[in-house]
XYZ file of C-alpha atoms in Angstrom:
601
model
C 117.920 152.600 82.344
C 120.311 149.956 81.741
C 120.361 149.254 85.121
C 117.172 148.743 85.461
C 116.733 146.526 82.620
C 119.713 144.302 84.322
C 118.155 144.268 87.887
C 114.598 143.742 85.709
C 116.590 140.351 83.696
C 118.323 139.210 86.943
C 115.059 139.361 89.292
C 113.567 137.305 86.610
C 116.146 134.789 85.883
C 116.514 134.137 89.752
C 112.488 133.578 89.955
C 113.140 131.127 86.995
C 115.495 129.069 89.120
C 113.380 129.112 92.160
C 110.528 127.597 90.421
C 113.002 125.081 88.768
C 115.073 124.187 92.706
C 111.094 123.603 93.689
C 109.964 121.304 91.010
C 113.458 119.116 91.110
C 112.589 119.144 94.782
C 108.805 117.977 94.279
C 110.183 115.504 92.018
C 112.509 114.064 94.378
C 109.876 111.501 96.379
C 111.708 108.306 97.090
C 115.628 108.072 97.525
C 116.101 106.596 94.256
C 119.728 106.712 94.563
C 119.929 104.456 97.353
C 116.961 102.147 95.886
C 119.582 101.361 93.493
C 122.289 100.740 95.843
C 120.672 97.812 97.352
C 121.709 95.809 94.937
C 124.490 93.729 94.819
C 127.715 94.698 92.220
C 127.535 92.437 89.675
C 131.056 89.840 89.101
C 133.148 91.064 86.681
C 132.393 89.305 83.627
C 128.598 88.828 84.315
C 125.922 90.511 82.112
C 127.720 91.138 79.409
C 125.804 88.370 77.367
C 122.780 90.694 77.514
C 124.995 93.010 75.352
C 125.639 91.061 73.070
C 122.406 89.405 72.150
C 121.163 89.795 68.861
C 117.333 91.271 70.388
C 119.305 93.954 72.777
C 121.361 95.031 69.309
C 117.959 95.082 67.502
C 116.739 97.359 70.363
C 119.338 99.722 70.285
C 120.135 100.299 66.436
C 116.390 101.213 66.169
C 117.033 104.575 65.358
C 112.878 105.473 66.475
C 111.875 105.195 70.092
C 111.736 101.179 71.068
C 110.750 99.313 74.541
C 113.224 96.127 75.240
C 111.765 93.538 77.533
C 114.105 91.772 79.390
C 112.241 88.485 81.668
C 113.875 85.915 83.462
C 112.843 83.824 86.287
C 113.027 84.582 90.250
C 116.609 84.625 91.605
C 118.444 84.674 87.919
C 120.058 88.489 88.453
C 117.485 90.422 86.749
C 117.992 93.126 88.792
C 122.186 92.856 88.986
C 121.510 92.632 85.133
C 119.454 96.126 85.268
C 122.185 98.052 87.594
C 125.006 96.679 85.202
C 123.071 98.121 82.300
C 122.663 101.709 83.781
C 126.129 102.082 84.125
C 127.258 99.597 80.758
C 124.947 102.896 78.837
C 125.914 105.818 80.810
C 129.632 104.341 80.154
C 129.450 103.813 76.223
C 126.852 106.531 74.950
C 125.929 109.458 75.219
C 122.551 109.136 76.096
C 120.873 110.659 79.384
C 120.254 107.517 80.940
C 117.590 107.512 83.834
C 116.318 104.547 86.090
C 114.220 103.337 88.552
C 114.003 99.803 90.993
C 110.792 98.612 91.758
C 110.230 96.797 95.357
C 107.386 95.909 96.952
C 109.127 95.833 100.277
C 109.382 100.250 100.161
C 106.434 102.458 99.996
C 108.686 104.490 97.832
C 109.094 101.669 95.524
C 105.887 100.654 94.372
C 103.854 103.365 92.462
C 104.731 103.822 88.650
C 104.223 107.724 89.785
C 107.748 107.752 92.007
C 109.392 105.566 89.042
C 108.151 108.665 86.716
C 109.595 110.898 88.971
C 112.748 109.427 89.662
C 113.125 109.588 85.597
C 112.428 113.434 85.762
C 114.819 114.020 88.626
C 117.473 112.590 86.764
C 116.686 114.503 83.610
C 115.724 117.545 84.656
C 119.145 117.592 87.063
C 121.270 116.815 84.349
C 119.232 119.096 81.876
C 118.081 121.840 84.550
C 116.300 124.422 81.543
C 113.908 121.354 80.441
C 112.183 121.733 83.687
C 110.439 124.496 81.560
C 108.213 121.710 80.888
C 106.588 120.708 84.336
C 105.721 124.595 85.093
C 102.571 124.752 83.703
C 101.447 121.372 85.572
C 103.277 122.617 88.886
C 101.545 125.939 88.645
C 98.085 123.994 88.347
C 98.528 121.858 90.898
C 101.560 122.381 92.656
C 103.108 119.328 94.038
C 99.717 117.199 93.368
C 101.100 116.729 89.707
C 103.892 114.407 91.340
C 101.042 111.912 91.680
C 99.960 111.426 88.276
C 100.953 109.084 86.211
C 99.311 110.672 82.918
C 100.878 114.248 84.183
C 104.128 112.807 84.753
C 104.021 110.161 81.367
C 103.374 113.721 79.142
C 105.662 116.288 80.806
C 108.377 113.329 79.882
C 107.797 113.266 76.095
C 107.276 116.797 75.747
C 110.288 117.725 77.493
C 112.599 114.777 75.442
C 110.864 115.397 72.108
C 110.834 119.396 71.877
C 113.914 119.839 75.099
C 117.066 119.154 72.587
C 118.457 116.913 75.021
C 119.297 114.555 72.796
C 118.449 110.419 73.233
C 117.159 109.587 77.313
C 117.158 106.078 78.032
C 115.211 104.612 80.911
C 116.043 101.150 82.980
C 112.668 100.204 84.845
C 113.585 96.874 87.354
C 110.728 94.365 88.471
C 108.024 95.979 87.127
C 106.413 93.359 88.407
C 106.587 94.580 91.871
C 104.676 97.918 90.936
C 101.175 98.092 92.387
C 98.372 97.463 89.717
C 96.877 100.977 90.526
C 99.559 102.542 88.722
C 100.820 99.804 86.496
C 98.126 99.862 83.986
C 98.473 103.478 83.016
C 102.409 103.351 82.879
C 102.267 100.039 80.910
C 100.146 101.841 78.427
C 101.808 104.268 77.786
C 105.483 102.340 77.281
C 103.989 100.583 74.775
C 102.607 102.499 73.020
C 105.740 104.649 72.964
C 106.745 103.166 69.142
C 103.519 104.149 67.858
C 103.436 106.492 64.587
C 102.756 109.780 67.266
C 105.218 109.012 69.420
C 108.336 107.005 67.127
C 110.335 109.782 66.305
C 111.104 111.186 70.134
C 114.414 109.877 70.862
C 113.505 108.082 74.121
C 114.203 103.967 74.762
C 113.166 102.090 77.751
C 114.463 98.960 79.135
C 112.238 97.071 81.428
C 112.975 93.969 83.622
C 110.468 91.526 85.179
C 109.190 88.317 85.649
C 107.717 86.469 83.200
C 104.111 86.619 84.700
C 101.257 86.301 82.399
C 99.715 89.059 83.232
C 102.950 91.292 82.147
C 102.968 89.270 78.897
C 98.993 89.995 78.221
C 100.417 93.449 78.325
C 103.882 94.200 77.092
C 103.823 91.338 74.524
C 102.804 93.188 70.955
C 105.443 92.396 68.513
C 104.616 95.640 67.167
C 105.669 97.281 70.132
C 108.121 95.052 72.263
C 111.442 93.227 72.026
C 111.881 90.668 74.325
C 114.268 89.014 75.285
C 113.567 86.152 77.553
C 116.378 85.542 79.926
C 114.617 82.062 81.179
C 115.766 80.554 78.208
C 119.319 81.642 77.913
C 120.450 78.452 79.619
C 124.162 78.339 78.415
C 124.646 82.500 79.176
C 122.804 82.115 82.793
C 124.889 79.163 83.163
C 128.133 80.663 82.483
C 127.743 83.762 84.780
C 126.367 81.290 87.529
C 130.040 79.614 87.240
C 131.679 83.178 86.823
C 130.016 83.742 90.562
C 130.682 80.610 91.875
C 134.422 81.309 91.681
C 134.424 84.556 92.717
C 132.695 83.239 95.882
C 135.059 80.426 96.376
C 138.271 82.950 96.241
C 136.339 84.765 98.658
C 136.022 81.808 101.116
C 139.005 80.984 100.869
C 140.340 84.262 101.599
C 137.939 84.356 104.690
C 138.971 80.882 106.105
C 142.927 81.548 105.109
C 142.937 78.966 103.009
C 144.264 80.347 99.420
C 143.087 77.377 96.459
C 142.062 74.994 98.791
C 137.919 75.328 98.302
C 138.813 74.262 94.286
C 136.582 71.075 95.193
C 132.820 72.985 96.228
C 133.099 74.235 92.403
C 131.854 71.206 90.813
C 129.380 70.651 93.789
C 128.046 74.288 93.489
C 127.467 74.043 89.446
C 125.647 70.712 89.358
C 123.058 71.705 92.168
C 122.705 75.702 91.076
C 119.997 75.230 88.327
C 121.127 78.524 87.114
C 119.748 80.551 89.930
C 122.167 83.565 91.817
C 120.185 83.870 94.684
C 120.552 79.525 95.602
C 123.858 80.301 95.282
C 124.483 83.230 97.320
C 122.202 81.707 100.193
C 124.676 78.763 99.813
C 127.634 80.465 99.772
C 126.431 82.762 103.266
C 125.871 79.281 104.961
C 129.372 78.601 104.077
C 131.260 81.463 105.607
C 128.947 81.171 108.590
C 129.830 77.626 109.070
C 131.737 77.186 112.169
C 132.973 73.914 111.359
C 135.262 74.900 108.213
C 136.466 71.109 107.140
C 136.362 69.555 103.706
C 133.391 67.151 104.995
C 131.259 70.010 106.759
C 131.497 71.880 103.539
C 130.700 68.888 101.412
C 127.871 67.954 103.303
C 126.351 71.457 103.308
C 125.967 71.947 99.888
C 125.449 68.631 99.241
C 122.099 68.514 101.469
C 121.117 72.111 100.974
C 117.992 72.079 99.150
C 117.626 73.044 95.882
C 114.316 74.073 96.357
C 114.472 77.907 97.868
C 111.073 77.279 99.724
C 113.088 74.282 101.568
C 115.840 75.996 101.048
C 114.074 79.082 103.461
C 112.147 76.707 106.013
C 116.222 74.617 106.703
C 117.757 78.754 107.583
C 114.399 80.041 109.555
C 114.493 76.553 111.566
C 117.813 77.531 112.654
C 116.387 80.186 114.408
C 117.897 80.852 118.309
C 114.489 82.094 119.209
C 111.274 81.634 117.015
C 109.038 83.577 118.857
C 111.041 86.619 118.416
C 112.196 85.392 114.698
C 108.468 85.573 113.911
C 107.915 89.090 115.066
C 110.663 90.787 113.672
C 109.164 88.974 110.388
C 106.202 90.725 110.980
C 107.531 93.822 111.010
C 109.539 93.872 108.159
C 106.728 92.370 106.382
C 104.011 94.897 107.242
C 106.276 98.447 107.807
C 105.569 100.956 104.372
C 109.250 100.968 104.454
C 112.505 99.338 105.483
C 113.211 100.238 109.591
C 116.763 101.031 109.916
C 118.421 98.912 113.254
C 117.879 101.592 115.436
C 114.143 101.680 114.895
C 113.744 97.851 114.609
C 115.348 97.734 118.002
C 112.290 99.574 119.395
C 109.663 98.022 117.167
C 110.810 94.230 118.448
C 111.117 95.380 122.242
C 108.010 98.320 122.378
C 104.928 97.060 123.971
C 101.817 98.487 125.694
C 103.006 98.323 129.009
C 105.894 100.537 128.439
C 105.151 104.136 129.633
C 108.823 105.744 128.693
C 111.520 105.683 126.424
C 113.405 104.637 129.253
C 111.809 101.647 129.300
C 113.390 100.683 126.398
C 117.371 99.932 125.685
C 119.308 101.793 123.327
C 120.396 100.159 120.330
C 122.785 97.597 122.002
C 125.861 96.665 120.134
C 125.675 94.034 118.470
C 121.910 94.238 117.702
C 122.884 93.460 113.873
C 124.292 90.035 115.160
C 121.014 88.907 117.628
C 118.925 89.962 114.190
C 121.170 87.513 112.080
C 121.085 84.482 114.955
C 117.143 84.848 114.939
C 116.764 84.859 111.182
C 120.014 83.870 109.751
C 120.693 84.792 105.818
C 116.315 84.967 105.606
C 117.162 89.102 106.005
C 119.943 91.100 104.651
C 121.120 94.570 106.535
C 122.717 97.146 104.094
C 123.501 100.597 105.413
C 121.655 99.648 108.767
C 118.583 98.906 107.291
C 116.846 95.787 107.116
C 115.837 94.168 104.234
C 114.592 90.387 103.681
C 116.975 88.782 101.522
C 114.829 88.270 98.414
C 111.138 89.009 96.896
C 111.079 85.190 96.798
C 111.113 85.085 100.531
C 108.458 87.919 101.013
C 106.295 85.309 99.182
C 107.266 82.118 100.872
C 106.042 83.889 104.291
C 102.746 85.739 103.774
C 99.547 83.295 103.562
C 97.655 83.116 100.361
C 95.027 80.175 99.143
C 97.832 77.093 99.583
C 98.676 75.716 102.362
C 102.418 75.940 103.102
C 104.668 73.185 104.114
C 106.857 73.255 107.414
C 106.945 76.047 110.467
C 107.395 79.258 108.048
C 106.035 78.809 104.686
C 102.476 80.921 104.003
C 102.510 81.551 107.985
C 102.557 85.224 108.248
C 98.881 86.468 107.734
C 99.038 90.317 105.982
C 96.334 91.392 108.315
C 98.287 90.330 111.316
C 101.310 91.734 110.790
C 99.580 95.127 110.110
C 97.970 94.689 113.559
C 101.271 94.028 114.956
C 102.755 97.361 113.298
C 99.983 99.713 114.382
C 100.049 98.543 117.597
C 103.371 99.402 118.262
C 103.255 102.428 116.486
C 100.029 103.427 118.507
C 102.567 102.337 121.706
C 105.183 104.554 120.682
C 103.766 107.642 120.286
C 101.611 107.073 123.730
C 105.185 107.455 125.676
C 105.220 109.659 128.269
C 107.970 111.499 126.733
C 105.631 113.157 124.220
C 104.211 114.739 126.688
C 106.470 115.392 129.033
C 109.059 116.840 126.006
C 106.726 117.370 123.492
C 107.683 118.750 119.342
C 107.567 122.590 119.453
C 108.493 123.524 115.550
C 106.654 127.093 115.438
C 106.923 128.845 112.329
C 110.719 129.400 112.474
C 113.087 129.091 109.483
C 114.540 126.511 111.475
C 111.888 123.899 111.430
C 113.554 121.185 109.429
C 116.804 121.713 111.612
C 114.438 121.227 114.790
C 112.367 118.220 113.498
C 115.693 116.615 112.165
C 117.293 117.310 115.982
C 113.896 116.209 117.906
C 113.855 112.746 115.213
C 117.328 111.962 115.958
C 116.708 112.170 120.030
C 113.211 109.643 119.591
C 114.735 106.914 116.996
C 111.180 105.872 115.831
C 109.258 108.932 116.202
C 109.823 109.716 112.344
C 108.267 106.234 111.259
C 105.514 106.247 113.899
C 104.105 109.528 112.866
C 104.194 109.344 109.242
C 102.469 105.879 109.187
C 100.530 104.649 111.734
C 97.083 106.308 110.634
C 97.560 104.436 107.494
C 98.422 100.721 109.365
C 95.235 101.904 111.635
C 93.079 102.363 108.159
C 94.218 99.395 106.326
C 92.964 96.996 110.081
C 89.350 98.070 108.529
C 87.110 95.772 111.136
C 89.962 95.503 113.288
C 90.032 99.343 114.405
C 88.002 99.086 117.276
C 90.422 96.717 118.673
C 93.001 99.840 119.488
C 90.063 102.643 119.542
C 90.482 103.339 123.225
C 94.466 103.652 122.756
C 93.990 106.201 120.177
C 91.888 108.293 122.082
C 95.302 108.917 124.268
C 97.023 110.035 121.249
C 94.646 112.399 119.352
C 93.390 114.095 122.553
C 92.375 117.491 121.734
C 95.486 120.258 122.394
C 97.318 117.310 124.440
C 101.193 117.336 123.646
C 101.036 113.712 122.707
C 98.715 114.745 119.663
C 100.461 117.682 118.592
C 103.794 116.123 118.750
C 102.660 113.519 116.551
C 101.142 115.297 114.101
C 103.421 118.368 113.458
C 105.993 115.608 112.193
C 102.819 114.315 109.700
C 101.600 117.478 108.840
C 105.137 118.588 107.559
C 105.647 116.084 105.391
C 101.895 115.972 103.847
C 101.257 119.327 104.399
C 104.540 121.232 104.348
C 103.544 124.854 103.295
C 100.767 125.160 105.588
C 100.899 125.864 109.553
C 100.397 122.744 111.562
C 96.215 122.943 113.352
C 96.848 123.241 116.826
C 92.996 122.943 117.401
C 91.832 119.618 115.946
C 89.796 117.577 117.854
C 89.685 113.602 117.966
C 86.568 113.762 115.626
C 88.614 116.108 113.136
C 91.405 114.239 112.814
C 89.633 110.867 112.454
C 87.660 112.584 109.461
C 90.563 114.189 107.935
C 92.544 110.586 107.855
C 89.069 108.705 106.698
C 88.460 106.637 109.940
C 85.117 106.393 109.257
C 84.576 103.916 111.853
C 86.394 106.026 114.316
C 84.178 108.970 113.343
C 80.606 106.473 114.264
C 82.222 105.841 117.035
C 82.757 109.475 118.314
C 79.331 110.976 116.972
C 77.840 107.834 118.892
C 79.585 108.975 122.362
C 78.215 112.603 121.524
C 80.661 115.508 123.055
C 81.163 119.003 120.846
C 80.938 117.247 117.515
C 80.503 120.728 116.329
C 83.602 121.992 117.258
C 85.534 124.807 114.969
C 89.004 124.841 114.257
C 90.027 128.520 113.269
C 91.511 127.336 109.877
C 89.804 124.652 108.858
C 86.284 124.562 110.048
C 84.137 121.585 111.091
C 84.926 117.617 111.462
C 82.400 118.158 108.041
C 84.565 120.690 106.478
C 87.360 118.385 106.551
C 85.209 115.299 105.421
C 84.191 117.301 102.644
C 87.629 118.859 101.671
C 88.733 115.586 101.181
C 85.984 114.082 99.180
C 85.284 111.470 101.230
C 81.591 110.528 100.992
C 80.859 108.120 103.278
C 82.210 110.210 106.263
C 80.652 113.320 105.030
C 77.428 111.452 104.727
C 77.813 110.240 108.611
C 78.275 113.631 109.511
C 75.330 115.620 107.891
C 73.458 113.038 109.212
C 74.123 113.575 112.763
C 73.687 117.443 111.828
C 76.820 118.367 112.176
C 77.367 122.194 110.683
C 80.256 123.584 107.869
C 81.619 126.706 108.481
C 83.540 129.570 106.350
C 84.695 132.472 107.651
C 83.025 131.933 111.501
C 79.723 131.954 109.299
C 77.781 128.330 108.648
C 76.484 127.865 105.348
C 74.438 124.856 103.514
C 77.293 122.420 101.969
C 75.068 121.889 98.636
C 75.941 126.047 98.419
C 79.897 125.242 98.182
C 81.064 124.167 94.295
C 82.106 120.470 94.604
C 82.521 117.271 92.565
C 79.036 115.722 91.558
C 79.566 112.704 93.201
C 79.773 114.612 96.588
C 76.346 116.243 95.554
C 74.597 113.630 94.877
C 75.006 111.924 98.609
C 73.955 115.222 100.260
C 70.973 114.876 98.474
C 70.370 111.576 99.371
């Protein structure tokens, strides 16, 4: 009997932990960890003031749960500042401290949903029995709840105000960069954090941004916020600037041999800085690429360097050993969902439709880092292979808006156009002749992710290709027609091409459930919302009534997705639903009213 009561315990302490390994691994949805590493370490010495102000002391005495503000203008260290405090608090409390970078350069980076994950990650790793609190929400909806901000916000305060983990701090970065979808709803909720439901959970969060208005309209309650606004901090700004500067100089002068003879850029550097890291770092780059290292070249550089960064961009980008190709690896890094590591930029800036194999394009040559760098200079940054533009600021001086820019670069790269440019050569890609010839066979093994990982690794851009190119194809809206006839070679029905393609998408939307292996064009366009695609097809006629065994009609999958305008198209080119090999009236199948109401009409 005892026995049995001990195998009874262990079974269900070991079913415990398997539900807790598979919410800390639904939680874990962007690379948070390396988000972080981006940015730079900051000098020793720098930060500190933030410390020691009087509004970050008022912050952290507050003995109730409190929301600290910090602002500061674009290019003054905000996020440096951020990183330093994450490890300043892990370092002298003993609070769980949790955090989260915002970029709007990184799919993974710009929903308030992955920064409420990241948070829970942290926590729940470092406090594995509070993921008690996310099992009711996972058992609802299984990995769905990862995608809800109110879900995520309220699993959070439960688990810090009844867990017993003691005080949890959180360090947001750049909120500013989060997309509005998910801002509003996260906003609301930090603030109102201090309110008399909510004061006595021991949970603080630190927030950096911008000073934008439309942040202040909403994190600006006295009654809820401290701020404290880093723009105006002249002499403390000021003083880390210099604390930089030197740093940089005994750097230089390390890299040109030349111990204490750089003393005279200090002055030069301080009076034309205006308090602003990133002028200074650009500056400093120039510097050690300089070939010309005398006391007049160096003079005259930072002398004549702009102090404007939009000059300051155009002067490096009209440096450029090539333009043309400058412009399109600018288009790339502007449009891809997420930073392309060297290896798959080298096939995104050489891929084009003419190319039938792989073999048609080079390996990563050496030295591709270095052609990157001669065509854009210090405008991108590469860290850990992957490349990054060297600033938000420059993300803004190159895509259009209403004003018209000034010089060869500024407000030159049109959004729409660079999308274009990405799903075209993702469309290219994946038409290769390889994918056919040496197509993705996965199966059901327990071995997939070892084959995927082994198949990615042979086709360098494969993994990016697959995962993204049906959403660059959406967001062209009345462009799509333009690459129509080259998807058709790609979603061919049971062609290798197709499959290949989309057992690397299906696994990572779809992972529990078997791949389709019977979709047709007009299935797949449904199921990814091509709606124009889907007029397109019904218009040229074919089997539009095709079955899959799983999952039915092109309407079943218009319908399981609740998207009304393409269900709408198909019921009205007659198009049947199917369950169980039987067809049935869609009005018969519970669904939400909206979808109702446009079958009726």
């Amino acid at each position: 009997m005892g026995n049995l009561l001990s195998n009874t315990s262990t079974e269900g302490r070991s079913s415990q932990q398997r539900s807790y390994d598979e919410i800390l691994q639904c939680l874990y949805t962007s690379q948070y960890e390396s988000h972080r590493d981006r940015v730079p370490e900051p000098v020793e010495g720098t930060c500190t003031w933030v410390t020691e102000h009087q509004k970050y002391k008022d912050w952290w005495e507050k003995e109730s749960s409190g929301l600290l503000w910090l602002s500061a203008d674009p290019g003054c260290g905000k996020s440096v500042t951020a990183s330093f405090l994450v490890t300043y608090l892990k370092n002298q409390t003993n609070a769980i401290v949790c955090y989260f970078f915002f970029k709007d350069d990184s799919e993974g980076q710009r929903s308030a949903t992955f920064a409420l994950c990241a948070i829970l990650h942290q926590l729940f790793s470092q406090r594995e029995s509070l993921c008690r609190y996310a099992e009711e929400a996972f058992k609802c909806k299984g990995k769905r709840f990862t995608e809800e901000v109110d879900t995520l916000w309220g699993i959070l305060v439960k688990a810090v105000a009844e867990g017993g983990c003691g005080d949890v701090i959180c360090v947001v970065d750049a909120l500013d960069e989060c997309e509005e979808r998910t801002l509003d709803p996260l906003i609301r909720h930090i603030t109102h954090l201090p309110g008399p439901q909510t004061s006595h959970i021991p949970l603080k969060f630190l927030v950096t941004s911008r000073p934008y208005h439309k942040i202040e309209m909403r994190l600006s309650s006295p009654k809820t916020t401290i701020r404290l606004k880093g723009e105006d901090e002249v002499k403390a700004l000021t003083a880390d600037v210099t604390r930089v500067i030197d740093e940089g100089i005994e750097k230089l002068e390390s890299y040109w041999e030349r111990p204490g003879g750089l003393g005279y850029l200090r002055n030069l550097l301080e009076s034309s800085a205006d308090r602003t890291f990133l002028w200074v770092s650009l500056v400093l780059g120039i510097l050690k690429d300089c070939v010309d290292p005398s006391r007049e070249e160096f003079a005259n550089i930072v002398t004549t360097t702009p102090r404007d960064l939009a000059e300051l961009y155009t002067k490096i980008l009209d440096k450029s050993t090539n333009p043309d190709k400058a412009r399109r690896i600018l288009n790339i890094v502007v449009a891809a969902a997420r930073p392309l590591t060297l290896r798959e930029m080298n096939v995104a800036f050489k891929i084009e439709r003419r190319h039938n194999s792989i073999k048609d394009l080079e390996e990563l040559p050496q030295g591709f880092e270095k052609t990157v760098k001669n065509l854009c200079g210090l405008f991108v940054r590469v860290i850990d292979s992957k490349i990054y533009l060297v600033h938000q600021t420059a993300r803004e001086f190159l895509i259009k808006g209403s004003s018209p820019g000034h010089g060869n670069w500024q407000y030159t790269l049109c959004p729409g156009d660079s999308n274009f440019i990405m799903t075209d050569i993702c469309i290219s890609y994946l038409s290769l002749e390889q994918f056919a010839s040496d197509p993705l066979v996965l199966g059901d093994t327990y071995r997939k992710k070892e084959s995927l990982d082994s198949y990615l690794e042979k086709y360098t851009f494969l993994d990016y290709a697959a995962r993204h190119w049906t959403y660059h194809f959406r967001d062209l809206k009345d462009q799509q027609m333009e690459l129509f006839e080259f998807t058709r070679l790609i979603c061919e029905a049971g062609s290798r091409r197709f499959l290949t393609w989309l057992q690397v998408y299906w696994f990572h939307v779809r992972p529990p459930y078997p791949c389709p292996e019977d979709w047709t064009h007009l299935m797949i366009a449904s199921w990814l919302g091509q709606k124009t695609v889907v007029a397109r097809l019904l218009e040229e006629g074919g089997d539009i009534h095709a079955r899959a065994e799983t999952h039915g009609t092109a309407l079943n999958l218009a319908a399981s997705r609740e998207d009304e305008d393409i269900t709408r198209i198909l019921l009205q080119k007659n198009v049947k639903a199917y369950i169980y090999e039987k067809e049935y009236n869609i009005l018969d199948v519970k669904r939400p009213p909206r979808l109702t109401r446009l079958v009726h009409n």
